[in-house]
mmCIF file of C-alpha atoms in Angstrom:
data_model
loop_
_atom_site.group_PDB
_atom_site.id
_atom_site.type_symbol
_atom_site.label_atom_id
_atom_site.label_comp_id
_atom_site.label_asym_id
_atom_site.label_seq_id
_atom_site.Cartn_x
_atom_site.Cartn_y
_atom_site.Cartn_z
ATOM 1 C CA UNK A 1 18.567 -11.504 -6.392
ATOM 2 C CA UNK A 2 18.051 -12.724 -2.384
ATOM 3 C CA UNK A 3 15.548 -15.294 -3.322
ATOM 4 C CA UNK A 4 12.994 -16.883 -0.530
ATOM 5 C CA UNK A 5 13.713 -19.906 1.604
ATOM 6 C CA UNK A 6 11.052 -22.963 0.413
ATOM 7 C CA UNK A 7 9.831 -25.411 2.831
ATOM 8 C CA UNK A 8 6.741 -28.066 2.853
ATOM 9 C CA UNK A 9 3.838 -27.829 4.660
ATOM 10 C CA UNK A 10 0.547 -29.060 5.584
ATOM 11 C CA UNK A 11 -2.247 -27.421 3.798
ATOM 12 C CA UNK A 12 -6.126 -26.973 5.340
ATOM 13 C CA UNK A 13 -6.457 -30.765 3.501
ATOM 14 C CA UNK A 14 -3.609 -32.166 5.070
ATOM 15 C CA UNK A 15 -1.738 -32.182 1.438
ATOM 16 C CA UNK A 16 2.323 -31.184 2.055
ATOM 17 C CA UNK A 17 2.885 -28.459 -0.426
ATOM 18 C CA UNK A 18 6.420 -26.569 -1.054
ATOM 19 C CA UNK A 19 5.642 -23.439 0.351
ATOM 20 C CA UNK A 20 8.140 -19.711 0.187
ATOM 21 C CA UNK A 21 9.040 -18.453 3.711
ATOM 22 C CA UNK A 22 9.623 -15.114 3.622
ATOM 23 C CA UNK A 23 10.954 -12.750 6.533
ATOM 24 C CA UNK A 24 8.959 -9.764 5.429
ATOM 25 C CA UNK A 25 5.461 -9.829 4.072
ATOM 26 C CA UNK A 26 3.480 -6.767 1.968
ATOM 27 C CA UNK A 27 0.173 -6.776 2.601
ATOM 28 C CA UNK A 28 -0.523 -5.449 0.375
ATOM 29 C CA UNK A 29 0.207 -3.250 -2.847
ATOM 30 C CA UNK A 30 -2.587 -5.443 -5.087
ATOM 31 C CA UNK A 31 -5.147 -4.713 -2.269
ATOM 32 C CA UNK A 32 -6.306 -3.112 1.052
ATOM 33 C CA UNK A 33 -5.988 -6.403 3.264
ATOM 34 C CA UNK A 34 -5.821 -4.112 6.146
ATOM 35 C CA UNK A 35 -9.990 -2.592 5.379
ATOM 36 C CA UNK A 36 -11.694 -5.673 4.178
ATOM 37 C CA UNK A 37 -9.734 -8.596 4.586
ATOM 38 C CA UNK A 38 -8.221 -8.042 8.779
ATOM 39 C CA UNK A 39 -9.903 -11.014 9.504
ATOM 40 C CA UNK A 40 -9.200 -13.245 7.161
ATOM 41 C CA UNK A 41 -5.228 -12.133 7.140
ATOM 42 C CA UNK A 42 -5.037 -12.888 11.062
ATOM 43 C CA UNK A 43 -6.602 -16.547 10.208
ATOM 44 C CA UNK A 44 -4.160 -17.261 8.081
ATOM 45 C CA UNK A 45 -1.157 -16.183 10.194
ATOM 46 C CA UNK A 46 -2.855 -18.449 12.758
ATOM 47 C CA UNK A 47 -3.054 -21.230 10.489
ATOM 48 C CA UNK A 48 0.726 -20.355 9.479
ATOM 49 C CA UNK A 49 0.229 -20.153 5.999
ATOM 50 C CA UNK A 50 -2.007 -18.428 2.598
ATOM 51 C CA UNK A 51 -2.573 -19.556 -0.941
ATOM 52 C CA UNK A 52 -1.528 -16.998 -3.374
ATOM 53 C CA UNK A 53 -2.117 -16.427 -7.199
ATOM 54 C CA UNK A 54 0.323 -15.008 -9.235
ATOM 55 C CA UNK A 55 -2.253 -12.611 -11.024
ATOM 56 C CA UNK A 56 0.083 -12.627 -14.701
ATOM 57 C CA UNK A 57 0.377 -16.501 -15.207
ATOM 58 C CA UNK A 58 -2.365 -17.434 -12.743
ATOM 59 C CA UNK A 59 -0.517 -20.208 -11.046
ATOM 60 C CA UNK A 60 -0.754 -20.943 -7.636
ATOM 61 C CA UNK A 61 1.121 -21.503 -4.824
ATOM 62 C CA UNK A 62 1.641 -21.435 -1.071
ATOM 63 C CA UNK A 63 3.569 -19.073 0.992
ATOM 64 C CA UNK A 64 4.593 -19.874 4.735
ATOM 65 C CA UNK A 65 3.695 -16.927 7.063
ATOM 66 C CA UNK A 66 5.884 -19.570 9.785
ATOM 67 C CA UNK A 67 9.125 -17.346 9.937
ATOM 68 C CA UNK A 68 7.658 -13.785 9.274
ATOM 69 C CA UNK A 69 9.627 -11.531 11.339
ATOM 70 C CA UNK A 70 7.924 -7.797 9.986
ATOM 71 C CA UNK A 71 4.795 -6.778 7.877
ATOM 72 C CA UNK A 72 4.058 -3.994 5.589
ATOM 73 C CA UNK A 73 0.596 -3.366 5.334
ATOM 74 C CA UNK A 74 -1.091 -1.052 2.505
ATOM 75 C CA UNK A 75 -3.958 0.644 3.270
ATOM 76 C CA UNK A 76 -6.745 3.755 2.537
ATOM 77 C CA UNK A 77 -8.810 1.989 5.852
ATOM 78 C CA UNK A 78 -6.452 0.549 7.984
ATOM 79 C CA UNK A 79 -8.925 0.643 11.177
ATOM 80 C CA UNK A 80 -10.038 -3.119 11.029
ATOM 81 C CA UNK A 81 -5.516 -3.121 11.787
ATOM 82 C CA UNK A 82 -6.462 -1.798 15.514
ATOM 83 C CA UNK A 83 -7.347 -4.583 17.367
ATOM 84 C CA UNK A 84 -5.397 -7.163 15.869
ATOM 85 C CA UNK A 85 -1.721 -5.067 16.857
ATOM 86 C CA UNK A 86 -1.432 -6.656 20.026
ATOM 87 C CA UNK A 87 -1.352 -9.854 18.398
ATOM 88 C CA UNK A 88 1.116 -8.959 16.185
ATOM 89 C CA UNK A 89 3.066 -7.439 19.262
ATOM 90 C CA UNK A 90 2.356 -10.795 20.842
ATOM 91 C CA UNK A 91 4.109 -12.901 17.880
ATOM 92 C CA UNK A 92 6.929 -10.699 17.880
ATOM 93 C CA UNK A 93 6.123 -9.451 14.226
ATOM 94 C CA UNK A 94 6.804 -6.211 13.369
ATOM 95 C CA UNK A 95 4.937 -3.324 11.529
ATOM 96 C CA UNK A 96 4.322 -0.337 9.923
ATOM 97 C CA UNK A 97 1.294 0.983 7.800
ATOM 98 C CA UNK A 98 1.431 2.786 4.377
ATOM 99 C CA UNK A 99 -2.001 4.845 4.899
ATOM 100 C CA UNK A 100 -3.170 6.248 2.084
ATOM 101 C CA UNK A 101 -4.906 9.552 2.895
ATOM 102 C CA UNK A 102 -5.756 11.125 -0.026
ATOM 103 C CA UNK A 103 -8.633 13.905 -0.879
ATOM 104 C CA UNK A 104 -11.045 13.253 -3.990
ATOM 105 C CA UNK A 105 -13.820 13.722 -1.952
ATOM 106 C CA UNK A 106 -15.506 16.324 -3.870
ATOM 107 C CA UNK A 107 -14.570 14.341 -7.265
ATOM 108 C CA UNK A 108 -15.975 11.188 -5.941
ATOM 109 C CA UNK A 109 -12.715 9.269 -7.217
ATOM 110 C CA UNK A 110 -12.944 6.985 -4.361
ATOM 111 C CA UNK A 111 -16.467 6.192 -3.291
ATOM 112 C CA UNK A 112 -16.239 3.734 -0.520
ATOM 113 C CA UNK A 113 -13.405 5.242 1.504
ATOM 114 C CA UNK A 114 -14.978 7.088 5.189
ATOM 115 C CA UNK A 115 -14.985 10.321 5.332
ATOM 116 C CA UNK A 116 -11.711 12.583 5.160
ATOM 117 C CA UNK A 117 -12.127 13.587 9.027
ATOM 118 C CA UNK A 118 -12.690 9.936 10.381
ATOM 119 C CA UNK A 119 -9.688 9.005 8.285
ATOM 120 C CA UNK A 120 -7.339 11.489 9.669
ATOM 121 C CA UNK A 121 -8.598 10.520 13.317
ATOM 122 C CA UNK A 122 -7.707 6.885 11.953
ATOM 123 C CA UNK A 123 -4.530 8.039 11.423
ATOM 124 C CA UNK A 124 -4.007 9.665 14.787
ATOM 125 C CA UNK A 125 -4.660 6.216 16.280
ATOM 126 C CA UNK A 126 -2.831 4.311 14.691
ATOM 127 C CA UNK A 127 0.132 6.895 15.436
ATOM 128 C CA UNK A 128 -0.932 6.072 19.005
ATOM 129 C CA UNK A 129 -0.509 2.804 18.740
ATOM 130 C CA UNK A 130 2.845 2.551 16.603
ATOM 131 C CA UNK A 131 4.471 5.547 17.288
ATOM 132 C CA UNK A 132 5.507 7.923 14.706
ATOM 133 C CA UNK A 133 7.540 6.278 11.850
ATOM 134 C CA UNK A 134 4.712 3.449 11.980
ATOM 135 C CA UNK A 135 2.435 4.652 9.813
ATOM 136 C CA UNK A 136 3.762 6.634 6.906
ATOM 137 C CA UNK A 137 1.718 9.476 5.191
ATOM 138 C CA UNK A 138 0.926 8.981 0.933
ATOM 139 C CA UNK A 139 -1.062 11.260 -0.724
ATOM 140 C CA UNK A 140 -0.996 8.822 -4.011
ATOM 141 C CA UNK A 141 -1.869 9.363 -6.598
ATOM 142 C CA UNK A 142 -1.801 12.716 -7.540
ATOM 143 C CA UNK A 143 -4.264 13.478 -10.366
ATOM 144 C CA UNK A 144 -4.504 16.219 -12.387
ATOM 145 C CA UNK A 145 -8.317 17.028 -14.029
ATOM 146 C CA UNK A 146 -10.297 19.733 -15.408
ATOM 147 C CA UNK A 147 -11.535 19.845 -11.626
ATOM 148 C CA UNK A 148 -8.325 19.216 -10.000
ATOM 149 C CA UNK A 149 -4.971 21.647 -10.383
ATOM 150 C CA UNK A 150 -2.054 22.179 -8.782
ATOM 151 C CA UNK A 151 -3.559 24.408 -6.855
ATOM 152 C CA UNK A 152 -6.431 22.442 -5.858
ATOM 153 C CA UNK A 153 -4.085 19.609 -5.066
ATOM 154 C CA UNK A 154 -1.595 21.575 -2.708
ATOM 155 C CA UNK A 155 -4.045 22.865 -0.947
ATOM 156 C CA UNK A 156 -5.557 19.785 0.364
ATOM 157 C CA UNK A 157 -1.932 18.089 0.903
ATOM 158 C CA UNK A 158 -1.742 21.402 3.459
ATOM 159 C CA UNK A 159 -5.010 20.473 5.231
ATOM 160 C CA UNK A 160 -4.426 17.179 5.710
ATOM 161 C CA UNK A 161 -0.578 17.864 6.498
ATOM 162 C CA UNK A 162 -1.800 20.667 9.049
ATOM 163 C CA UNK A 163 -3.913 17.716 10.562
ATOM 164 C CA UNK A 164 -1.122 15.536 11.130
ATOM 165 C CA UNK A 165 1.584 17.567 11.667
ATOM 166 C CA UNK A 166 2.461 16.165 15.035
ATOM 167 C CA UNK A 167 1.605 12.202 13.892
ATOM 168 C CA UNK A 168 3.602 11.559 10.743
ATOM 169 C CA UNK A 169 7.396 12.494 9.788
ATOM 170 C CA UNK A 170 7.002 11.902 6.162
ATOM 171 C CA UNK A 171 5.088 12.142 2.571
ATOM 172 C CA UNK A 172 5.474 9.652 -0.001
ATOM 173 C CA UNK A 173 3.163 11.197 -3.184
ATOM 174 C CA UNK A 174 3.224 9.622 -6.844
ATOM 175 C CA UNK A 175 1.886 11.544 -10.234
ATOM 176 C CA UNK A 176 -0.875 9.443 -11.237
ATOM 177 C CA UNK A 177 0.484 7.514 -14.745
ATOM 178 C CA UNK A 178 -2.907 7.132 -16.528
ATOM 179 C CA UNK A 179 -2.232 6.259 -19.958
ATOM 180 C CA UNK A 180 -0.130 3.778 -18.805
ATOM 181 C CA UNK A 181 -2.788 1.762 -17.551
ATOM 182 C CA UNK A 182 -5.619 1.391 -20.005
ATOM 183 C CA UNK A 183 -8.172 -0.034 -18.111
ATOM 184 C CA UNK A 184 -7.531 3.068 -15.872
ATOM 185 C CA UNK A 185 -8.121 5.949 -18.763
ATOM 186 C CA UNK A 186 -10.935 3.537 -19.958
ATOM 187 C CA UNK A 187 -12.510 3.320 -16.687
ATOM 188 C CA UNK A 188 -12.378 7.508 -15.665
ATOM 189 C CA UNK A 189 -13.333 8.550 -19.514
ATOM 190 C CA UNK A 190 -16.800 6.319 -18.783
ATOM 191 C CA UNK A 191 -17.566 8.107 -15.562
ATOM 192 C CA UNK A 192 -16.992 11.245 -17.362
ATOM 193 C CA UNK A 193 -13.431 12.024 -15.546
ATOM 194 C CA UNK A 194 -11.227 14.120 -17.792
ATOM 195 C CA UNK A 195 -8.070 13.529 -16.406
ATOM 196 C CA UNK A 196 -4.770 15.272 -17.295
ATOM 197 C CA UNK A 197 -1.338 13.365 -17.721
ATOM 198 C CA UNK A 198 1.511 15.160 -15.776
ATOM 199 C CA UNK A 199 4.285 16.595 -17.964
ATOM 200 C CA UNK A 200 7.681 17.411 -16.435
ATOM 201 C CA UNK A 201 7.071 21.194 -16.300
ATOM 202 C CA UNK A 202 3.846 20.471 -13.904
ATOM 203 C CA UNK A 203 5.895 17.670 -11.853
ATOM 204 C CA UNK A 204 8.344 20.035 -11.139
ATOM 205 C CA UNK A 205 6.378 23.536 -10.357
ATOM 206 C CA UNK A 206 4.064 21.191 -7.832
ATOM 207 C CA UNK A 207 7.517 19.363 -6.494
ATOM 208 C CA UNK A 208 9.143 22.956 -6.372
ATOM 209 C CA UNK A 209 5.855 24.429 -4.581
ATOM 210 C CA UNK A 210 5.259 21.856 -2.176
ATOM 211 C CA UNK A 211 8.719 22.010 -0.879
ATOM 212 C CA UNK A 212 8.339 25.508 0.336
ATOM 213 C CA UNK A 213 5.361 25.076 1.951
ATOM 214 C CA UNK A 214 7.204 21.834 3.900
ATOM 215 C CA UNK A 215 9.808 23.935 4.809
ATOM 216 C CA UNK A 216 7.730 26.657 6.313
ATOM 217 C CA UNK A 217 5.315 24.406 7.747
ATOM 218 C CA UNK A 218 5.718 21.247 8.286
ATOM 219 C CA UNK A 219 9.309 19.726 7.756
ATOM 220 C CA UNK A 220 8.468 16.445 6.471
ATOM 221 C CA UNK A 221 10.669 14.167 4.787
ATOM 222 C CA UNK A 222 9.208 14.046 0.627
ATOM 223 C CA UNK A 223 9.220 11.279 -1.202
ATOM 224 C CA UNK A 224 8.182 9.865 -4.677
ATOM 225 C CA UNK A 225 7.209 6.411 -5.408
ATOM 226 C CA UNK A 226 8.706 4.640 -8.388
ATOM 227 C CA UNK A 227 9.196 8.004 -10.008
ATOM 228 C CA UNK A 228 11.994 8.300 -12.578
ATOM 229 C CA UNK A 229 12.006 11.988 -12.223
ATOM 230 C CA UNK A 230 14.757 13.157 -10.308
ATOM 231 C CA UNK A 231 13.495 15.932 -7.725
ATOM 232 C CA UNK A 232 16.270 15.911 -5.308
ATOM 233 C CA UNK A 233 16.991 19.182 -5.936
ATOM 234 C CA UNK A 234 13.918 19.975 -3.821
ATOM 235 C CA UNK A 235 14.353 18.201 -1.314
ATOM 236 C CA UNK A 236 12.458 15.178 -2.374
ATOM 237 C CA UNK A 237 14.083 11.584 -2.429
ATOM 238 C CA UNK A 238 13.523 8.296 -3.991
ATOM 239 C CA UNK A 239 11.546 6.164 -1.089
ATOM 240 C CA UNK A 240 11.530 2.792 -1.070
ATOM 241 C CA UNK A 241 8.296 1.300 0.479
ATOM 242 C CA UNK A 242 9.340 -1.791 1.649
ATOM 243 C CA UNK A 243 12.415 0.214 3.242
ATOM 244 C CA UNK A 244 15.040 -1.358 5.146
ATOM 245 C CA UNK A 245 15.760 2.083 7.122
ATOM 246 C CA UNK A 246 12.480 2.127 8.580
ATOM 247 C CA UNK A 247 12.603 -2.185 9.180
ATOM 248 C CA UNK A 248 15.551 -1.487 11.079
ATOM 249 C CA UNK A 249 14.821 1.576 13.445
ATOM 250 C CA UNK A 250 11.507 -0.330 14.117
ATOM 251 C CA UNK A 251 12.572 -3.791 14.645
ATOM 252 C CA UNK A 252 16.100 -3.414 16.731
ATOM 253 C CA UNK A 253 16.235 -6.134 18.288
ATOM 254 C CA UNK A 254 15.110 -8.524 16.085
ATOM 255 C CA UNK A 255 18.561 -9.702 14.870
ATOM 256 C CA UNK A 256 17.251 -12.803 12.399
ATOM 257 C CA UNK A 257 15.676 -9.712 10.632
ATOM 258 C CA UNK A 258 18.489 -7.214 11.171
ATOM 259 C CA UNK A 259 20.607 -9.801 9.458
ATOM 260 C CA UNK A 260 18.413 -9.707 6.530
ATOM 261 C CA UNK A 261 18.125 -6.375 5.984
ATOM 262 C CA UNK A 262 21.909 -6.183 5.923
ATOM 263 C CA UNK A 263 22.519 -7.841 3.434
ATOM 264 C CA UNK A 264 18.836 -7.182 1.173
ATOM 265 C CA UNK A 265 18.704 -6.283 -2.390
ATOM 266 C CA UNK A 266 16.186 -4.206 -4.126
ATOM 267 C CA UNK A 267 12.860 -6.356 -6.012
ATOM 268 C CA UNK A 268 14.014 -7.217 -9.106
ATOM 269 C CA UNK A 269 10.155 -8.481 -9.491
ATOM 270 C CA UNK A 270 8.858 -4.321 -8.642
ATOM 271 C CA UNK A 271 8.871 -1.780 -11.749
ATOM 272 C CA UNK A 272 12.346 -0.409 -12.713
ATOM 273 C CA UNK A 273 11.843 3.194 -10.576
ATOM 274 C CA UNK A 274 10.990 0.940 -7.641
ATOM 275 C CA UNK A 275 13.244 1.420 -4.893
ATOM 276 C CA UNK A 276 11.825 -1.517 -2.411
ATOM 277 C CA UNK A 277 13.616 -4.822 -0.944
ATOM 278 C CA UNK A 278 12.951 -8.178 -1.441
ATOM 279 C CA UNK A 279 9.491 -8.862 0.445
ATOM 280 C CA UNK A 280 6.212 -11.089 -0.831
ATOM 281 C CA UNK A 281 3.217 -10.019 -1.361
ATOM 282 C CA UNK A 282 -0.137 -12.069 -0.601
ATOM 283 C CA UNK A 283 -2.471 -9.978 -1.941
ATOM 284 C CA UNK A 284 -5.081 -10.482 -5.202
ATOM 285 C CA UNK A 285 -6.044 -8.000 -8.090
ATOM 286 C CA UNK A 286 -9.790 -7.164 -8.568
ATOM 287 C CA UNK A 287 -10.709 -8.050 -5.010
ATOM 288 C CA UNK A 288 -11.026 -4.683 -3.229
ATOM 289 C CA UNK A 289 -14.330 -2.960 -2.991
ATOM 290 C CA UNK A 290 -12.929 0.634 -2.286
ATOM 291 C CA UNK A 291 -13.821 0.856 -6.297
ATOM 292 C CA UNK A 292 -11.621 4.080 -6.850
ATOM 293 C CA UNK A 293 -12.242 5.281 -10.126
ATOM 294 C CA UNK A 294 -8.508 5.645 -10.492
ATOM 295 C CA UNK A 295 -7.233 2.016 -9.643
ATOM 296 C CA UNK A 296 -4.799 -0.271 -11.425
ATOM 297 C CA UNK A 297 -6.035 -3.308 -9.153
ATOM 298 C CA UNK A 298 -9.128 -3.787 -10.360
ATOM 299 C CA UNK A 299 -10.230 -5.123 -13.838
ATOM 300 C CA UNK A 300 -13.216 -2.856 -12.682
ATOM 301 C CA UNK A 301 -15.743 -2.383 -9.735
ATOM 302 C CA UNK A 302 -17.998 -4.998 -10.940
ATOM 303 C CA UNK A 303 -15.264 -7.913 -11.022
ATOM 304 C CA UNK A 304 -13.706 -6.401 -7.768
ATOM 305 C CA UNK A 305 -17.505 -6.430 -5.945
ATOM 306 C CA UNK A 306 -17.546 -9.829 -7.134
ATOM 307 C CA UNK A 307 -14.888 -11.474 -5.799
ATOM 308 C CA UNK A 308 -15.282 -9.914 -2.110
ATOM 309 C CA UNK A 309 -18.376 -11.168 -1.834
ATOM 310 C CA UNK A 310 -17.208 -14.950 -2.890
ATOM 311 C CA UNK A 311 -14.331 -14.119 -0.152
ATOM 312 C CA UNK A 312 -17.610 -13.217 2.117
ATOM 313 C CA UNK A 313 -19.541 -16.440 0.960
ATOM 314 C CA UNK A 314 -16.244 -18.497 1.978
ATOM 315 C CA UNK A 315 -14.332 -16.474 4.546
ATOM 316 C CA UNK A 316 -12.325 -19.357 5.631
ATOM 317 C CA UNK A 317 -10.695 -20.058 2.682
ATOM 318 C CA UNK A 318 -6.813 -19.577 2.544
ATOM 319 C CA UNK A 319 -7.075 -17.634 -0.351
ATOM 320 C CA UNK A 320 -8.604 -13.783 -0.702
ATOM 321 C CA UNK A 321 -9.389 -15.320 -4.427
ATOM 322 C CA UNK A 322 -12.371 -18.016 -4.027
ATOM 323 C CA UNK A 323 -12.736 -19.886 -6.972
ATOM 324 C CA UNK A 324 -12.262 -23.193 -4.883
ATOM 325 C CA UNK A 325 -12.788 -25.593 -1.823
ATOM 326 C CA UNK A 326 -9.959 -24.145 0.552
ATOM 327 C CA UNK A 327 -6.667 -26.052 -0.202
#
């Protein structure tokens, strides 16, 4: 595996510190940087570097935003993103933005997002912004209830994809995993969600449905994320988030990164489905307030609640987790 450069810098105390100096930064699949922590991410690139906690063994250690050449950002709110892109621009760092636009409005699954209609017009500005191929389209996860079908579900991917027909060239979707994750079943059984787990019969009549509506509608490239099932013969490929395609077509020019991406190998350090390259993540677990009833992030709402509003008590700090004087 393509492993990260390591350098030494100066921390916020003036202590040198080894530090990983990567060319491509996700910010990020453990959190929505983009919706509540915008400021404090642009800090930190000013102040060339973050603190970052590996959320299995909790150790910490520095990583070098000095060399960054392209971003990935992960959002369901990527607004606060607006008025920082010039900056990027500025820097000569790259973009795009995995938005999240999903529709559990009615089930209340995810209780702090805005509205479905201010999202979408989100959307549309960011498009304006970035161009199309900037900000890529997920409806994820997909979850099946004793509210929400196949039906249900397909129906509000065409909504949405009728609203953005003209902004966004493709749809990355994943079939939500629940009993996987057991803080996630324990979390939805307590607020009285009965949830369904997908089956390979219902994965492929929703893969084989929403294909022909694409094709008479909308023409979007489909994609599944870290999905083992193989639905190719739909139409429907393997993405890879962190996806050195979509790098490439966005960032010409830049040919430190084009080099890169050349010669890039998948994340050994993503689950085995996982199609991405070799990027590093800054965010934290259990930091985002969005409190979806769904999430894997979060030990739960409470802890997540918690430790935004120690980030708020300490915004300076040059790490989203505050559990200490900053460096």
């Amino acid at each position: 595996m393509m492993k990260h450069t390591t350098i030494s810098l100066s921390n916020d105390k003036g202590t040198e510190v080894p530090a990983r100096v990567p060319l491509i930064v996700s910010a990020s699949r453990a959190t929505d940087i983009p919706a509540f922590y915008a400021d404090w991410f642009f800090r930190r690139l000013d102040k060339g570097y973050v603190r970052w906690r590996n959320p299995f063994s909790g150790q910490e250690s520095y990583v070098s935003l000095g060399n960054t050449r392209f971003i990935v950002f992960w959002s369901k709110n990527p607004a606060p993103l607006i008025p920082y892109l010039p900056k990027l621009k500025a820097r000569g760092i790259g973009c795009y933005i995995h938005f999240t636009l999903n529709d559990y409005e009615a089930e209340g699954l995810e209780p702090n997002v805005p509205p479905l209609a201010q999202r979408i017009d989100t959307f549309r500005r960011l498009v304006d912004a970035l161009g199309v191929g900037g900000v890529v389209w997920r409806f994820d996860p997909l979850i099946l209830t004793d509210k929400i079908s196949v039906d249900t579900l397909l129906e509000r991917i065409a909504h949405i994809a009728d609203s953005l027909s003209d902004w966004t060239e493709k749809l990355v979707f994943s079939f939500a995993d629940i009993e996987s994750y057991k803080k996630v079943s324990r979390n939805l059984r307590l607020c009285g969600i009965n949830y369904r787990e997908w089956v390979e019969e219902s994965m492929r009549m929703f893969a084989s449905r929403l294909a022909a509506m694409n094709l008479d509608n909308w023409r979007l490239r489909l994609a599944t994320c870290a999905e083992r099932i193989d639905l190719s013969e739909y139409g429907i490929e393997h993405n890879r988030c962190v996806d050195p395609e979509l790098i490439s077509r966005l960032a010409p020019h830049d040919a430190t990164l084009q080099n890169f991406l050349y010669n890039a190998k998948t994340d050994s350090g993503q689950r085995k489905a996982c199609g991405c390259i070799l990027s590093k993540d800054i965010g934290a677990y259990s930091t985002c307030p969005h409190s979806c009833l769904y999430c894997y992030a979060n030990t739960s709402s409470a802890a997540a609640l918690a430790n935004y509003r120690k980030y708020t008590d300490n915004p300076l700090n040059d790490s989203i987790i505050c559990t200490r004087a900053s460096g």
